[in-house]
Coordinates of C-alpha atoms in Angstrom, one line a residue:
X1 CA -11.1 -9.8 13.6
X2 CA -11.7 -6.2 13.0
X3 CA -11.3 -3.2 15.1
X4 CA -14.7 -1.1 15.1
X5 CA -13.9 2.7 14.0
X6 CA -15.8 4.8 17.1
X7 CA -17.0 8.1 17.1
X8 CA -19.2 10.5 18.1
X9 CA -22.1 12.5 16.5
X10 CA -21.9 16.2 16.2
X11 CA -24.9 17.7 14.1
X12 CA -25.1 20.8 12.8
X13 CA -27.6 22.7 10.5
X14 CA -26.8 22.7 6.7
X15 CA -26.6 24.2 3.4
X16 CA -26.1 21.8 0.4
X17 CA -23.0 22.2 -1.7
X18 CA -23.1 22.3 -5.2
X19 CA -19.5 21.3 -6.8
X20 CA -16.2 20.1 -5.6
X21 CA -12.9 20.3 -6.8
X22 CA -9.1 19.8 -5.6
X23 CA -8.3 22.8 -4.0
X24 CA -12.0 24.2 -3.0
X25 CA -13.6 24.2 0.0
X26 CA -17.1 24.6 0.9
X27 CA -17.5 28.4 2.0
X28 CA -21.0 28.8 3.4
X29 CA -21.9 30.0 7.3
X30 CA -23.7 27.1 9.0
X31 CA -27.4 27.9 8.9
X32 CA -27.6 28.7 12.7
X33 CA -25.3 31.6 11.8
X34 CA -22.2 29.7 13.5
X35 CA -18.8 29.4 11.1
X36 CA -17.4 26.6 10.2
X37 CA -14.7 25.1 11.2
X38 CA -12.4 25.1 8.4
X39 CA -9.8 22.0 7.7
X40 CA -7.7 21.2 5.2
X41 CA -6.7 17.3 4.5
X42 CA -3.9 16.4 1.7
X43 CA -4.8 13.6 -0.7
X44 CA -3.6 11.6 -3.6
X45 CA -6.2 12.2 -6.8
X46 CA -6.7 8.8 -7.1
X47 CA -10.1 6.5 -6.7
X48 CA -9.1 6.0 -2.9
X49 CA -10.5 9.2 -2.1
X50 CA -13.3 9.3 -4.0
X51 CA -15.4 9.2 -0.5
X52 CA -14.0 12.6 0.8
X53 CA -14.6 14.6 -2.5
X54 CA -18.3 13.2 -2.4
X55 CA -18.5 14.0 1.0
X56 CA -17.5 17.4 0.0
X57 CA -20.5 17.6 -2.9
X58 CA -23.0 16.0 -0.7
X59 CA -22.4 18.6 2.8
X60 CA -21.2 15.7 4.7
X61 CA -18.7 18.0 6.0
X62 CA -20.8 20.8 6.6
X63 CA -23.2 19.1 8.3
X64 CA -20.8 18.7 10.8
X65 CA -20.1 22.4 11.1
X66 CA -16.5 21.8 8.6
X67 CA -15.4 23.8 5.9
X68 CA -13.4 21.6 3.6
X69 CA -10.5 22.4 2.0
X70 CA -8.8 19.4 -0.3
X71 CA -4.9 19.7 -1.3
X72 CA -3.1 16.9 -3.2
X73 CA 0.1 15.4 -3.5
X74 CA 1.9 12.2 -5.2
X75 CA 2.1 10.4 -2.3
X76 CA 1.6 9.8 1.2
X77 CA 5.0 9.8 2.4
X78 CA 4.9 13.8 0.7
X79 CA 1.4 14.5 2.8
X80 CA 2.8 13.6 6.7
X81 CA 5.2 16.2 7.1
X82 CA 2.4 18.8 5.8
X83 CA 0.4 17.2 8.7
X84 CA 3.2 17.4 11.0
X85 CA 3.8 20.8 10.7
X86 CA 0.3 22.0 10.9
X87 CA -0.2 22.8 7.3
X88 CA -3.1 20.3 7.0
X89 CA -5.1 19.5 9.6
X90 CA -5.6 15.9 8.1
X91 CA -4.0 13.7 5.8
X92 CA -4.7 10.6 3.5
X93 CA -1.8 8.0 3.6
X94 CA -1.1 4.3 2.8
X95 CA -0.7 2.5 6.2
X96 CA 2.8 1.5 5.4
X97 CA 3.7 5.1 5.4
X98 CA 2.1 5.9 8.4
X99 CA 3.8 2.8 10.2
X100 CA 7.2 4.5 8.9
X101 CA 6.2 7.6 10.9
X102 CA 4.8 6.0 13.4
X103 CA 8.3 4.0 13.8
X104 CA 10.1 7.2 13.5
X105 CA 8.6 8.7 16.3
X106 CA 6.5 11.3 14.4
X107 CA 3.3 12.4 16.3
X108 CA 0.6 11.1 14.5
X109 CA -2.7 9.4 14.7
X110 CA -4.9 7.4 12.6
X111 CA -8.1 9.0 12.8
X112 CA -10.2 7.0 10.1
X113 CA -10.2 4.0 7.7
X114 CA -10.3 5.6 4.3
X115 CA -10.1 2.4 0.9
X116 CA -9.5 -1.5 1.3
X117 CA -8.8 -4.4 -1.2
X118 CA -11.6 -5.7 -2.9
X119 CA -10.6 -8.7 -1.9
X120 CA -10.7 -10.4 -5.5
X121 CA -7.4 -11.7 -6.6
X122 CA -8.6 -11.6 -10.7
X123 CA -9.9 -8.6 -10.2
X124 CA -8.8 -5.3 -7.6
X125 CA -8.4 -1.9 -7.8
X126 CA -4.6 -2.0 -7.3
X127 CA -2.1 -3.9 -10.0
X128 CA 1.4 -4.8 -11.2
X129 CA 1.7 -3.8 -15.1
X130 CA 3.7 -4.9 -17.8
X131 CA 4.5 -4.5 -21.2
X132 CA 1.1 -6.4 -23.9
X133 CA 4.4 -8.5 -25.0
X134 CA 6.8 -8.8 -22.2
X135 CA 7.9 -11.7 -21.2
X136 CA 7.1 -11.3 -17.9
X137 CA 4.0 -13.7 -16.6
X138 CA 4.1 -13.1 -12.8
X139 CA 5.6 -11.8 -10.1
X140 CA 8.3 -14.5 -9.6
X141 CA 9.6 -13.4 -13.4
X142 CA 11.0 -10.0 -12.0
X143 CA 14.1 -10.9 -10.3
X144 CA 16.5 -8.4 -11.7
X145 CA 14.0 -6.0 -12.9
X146 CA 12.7 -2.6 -12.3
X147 CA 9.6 -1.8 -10.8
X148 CA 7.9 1.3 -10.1
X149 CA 5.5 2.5 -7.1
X150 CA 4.3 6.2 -6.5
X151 CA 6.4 6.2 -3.6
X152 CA 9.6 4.1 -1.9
X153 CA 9.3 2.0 1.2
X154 CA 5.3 2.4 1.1
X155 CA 2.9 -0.3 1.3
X156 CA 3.5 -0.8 -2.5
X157 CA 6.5 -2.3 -2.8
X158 CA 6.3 -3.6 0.7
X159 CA 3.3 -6.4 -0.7
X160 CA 5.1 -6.8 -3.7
X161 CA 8.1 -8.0 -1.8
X162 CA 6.5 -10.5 0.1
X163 CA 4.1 -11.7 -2.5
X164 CA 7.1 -12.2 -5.0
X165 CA 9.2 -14.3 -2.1
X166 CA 6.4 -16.1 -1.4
X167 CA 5.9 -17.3 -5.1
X168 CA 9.6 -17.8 -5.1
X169 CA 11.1 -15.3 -6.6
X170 CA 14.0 -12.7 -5.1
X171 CA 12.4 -9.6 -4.1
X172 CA 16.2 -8.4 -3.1
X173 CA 17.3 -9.0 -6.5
X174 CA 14.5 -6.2 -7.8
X175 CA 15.0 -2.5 -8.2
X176 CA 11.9 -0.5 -6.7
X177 CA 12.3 3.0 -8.6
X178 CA 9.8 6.4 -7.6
X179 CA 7.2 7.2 -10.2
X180 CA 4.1 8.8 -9.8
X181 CA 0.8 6.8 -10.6
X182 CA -0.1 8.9 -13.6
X183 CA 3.4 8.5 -15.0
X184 CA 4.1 4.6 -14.6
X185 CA 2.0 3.2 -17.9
X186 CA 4.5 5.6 -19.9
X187 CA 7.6 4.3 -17.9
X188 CA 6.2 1.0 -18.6
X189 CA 5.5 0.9 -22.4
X190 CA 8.8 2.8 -22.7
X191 CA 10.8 0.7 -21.3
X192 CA 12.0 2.6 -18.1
X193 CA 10.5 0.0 -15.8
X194 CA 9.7 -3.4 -16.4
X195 CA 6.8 -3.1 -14.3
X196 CA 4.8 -1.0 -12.4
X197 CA 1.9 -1.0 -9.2
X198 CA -0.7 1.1 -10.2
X199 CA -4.5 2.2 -8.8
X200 CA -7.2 3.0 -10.5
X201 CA -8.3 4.9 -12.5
X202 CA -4.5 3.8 -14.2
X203 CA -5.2 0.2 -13.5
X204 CA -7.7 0.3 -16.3
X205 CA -6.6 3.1 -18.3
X206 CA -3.4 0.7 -19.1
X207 CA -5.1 -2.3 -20.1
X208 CA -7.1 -0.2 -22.3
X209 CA -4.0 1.3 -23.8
X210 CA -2.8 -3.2 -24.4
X211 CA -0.7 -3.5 -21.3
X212 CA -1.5 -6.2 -19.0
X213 CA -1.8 -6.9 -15.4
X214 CA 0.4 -9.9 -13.4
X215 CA -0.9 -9.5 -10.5
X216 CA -3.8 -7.6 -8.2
X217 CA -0.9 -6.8 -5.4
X218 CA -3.6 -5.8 -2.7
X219 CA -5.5 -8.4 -3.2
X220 CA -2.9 -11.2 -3.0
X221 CA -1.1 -10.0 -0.1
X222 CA -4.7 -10.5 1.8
X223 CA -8.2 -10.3 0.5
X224 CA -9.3 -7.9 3.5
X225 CA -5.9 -5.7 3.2
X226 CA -6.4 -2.6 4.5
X227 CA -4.5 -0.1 2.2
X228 CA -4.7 3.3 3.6
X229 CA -6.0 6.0 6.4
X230 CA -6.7 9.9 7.1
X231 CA -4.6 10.8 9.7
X232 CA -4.2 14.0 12.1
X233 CA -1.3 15.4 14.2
X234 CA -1.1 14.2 17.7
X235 CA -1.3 18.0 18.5
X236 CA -4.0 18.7 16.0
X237 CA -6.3 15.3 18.1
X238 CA -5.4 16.8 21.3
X239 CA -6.0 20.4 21.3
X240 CA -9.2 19.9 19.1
X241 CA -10.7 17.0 20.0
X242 CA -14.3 18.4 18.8
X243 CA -13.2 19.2 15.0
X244 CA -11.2 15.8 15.2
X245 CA -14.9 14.0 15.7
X246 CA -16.4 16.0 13.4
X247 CA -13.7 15.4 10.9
X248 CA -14.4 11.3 11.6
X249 CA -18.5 11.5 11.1
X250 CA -18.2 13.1 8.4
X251 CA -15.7 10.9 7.1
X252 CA -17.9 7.9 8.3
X253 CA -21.3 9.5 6.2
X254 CA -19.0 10.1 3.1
X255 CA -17.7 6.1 3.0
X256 CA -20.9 4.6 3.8
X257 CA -22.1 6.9 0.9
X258 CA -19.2 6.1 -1.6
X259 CA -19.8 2.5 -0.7
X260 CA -23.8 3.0 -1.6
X261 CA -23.5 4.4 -4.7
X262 CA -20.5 3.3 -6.9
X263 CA -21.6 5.6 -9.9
X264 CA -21.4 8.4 -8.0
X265 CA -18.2 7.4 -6.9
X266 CA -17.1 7.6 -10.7
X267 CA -18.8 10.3 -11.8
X268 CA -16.6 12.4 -8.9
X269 CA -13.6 10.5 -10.4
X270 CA -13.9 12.6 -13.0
X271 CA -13.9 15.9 -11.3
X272 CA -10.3 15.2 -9.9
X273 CA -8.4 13.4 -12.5
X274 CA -8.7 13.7 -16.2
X275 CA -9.9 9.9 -16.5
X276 CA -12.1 10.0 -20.3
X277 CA -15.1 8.6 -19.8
X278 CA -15.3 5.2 -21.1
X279 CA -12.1 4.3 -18.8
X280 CA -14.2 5.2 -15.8
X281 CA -17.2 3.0 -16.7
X282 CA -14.7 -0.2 -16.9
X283 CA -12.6 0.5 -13.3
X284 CA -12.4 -1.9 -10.7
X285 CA -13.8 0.2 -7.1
X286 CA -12.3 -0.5 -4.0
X287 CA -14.1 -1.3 -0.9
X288 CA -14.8 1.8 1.6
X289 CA -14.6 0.7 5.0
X290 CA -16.0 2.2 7.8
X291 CA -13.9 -0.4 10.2
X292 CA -10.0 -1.7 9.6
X293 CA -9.8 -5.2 10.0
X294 CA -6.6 -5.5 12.8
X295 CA -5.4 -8.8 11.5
X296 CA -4.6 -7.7 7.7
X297 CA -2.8 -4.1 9.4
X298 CA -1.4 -6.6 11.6
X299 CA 0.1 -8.8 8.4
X300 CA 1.2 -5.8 7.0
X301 CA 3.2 -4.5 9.7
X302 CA 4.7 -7.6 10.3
X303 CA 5.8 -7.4 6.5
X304 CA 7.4 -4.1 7.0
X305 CA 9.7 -5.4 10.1
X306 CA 10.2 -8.7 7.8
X307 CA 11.6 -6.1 5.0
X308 CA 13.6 -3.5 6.8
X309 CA 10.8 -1.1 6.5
X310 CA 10.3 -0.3 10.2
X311 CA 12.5 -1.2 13.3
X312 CA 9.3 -2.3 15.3
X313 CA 6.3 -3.3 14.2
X314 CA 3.5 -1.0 15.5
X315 CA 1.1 -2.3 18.0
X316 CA -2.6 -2.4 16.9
X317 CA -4.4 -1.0 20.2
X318 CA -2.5 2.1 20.1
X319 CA -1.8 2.5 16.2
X320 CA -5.3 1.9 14.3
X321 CA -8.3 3.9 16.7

């Protein structure tokens, strides 16, 4: 079942951008001499949000009368209270997090679907690592061990948990430690972890470097997982309801554009993370929805009550849009 992502149309007149970058914004009066509006929206510089800096080259954004501004963080968990507070107008979170806030009572909405699971199970854009000569095989071989995830008590270790329990292993028995993506193939082959959940571009960048991958966590917690969201301030939705619509068309154009054109997608990859060539050639893509599909959210919030993760598990007609 999936949940369609609804929004509404606002056109304005536009002037093409040429570049992108984290941390730039497109700067340009709208063509009918009207400003734009401008936003800011926080983001990991991974391949999940590959879609928003194209949508940024393209004028996606402008289009709709926005002037985008692109921060970026380690994690998701680090980008809510930025979105809280009204430093960003939006923010780019794994869903787990955003269930944690939503739990906690922070005022936040899910605005738009942002990256999903490819659904292949040999081959995603998400992955456990290890070691080219550890001994571990799969999941089920980590009881004890130390694994890593960019952040704690996200959506990472929250499907590694309950795909390692459901292979029968003991995911209480494992140590979940905070390193950030670009960091974790180091912590691996060092021996600081004894594996770690990685996205691409880092996926592929550490087979290339002879680690290998146990397991496509994504993928085998549900083949249509939904893995994250941009989200907005309750505040920020309700006093500006127009730029919030906006903010979703554009965001609609850029994924349907991301999800048309996979070499662009990599060749943008590039512009945000220092990923050498040949490594971007070989990565995995994710899938860019422009819909979440209710019953994998659904899974996954019943996975975070299951593990202590939330208190309640949120309900889908007011939590996704």
């Amino acid at each position: 079942m999936k949940k369609k992502f609804m929004i509404g149309l606002a056109a304005a007149s536009v002037i093409a951008l040429s570049a992108c970058s984290a941390g730039t914004d497109a700067t340009t009066p709208a063509a009918d001499g009207d400003a734009l509006t401008p936003v800011t929206v926080g983001v990991i510089p991974i391949a999940d949000t590959a879609p928003l800096y194209l949508g940024l080259e393209q004028g996606f954004f402008e289009e709709e009368g926005l002037k985008l501004t692109i921060e970026t963080a380690t994690g998701g968990a680090a980008i809510v209270p930025a979105v809280v507070s009204g430093d960003y107008e939006f923010g780019f979170s794994n869903l787990i997090s955003l269930m944690v806030a939503n739990d906690k009572g922070l005022p936040l909405e899910v605005v738009s679907p942002a990256v999903a699971s490819t659904g292949d199970v040999d081959s995603d854009f998400g992955a456990v690592i290890v070691k080219g000569d550890s001994p571990v095989t799969s999941l089920a071989d980590l009881d004890g061990g130390t694994v890593s995830g960019n952040s704690l008590n996200n959506i990472v270790d929250t499907v590694m948990r309950s795909s390692i329990d459901r292979l029968g292993g003991d995911s209480s028995s494992i140590s979940f430690v905070e390193i950030p993506f670009p960091d974790a193939s180091a912590a691996v082959e060092n021996g600081q972890v004894d594996a770690a959940f990685v996205v691409e571009p880092f996926v592929t960048a550490a087979l290339e470097s002879g680690q290998r991958v146990i397991s496509y966590g994504y993928a085998d917690f549900d083949v249509n997982l939904d893995v994250a969201a941009y989200f907005s301030s309750a505040a920020t939705v309700s006093a500006d309801p127009e730029m919030v619509t906006k903010f979703q068309a554009a965001m609609t154009k850029s994924l349907e554009y991301a999800q048309a054109n996979p070499d662009a997608v990599r060749a943008i990859i590039a512009t945000f993370t220092a990923t050498p060539e040949e490594v971007l050639a070989k990565i995995v893509l994710p899938k860019f929805p422009t819909e979440f599909n209710v019953d994998a959210v659904t899974a996954l919030g019943d996975a975070a009550l299951e593990y202590g993760v939330v208190e309640t598990a949120p309900d889908m007609s007011t939590f996704l849009p």
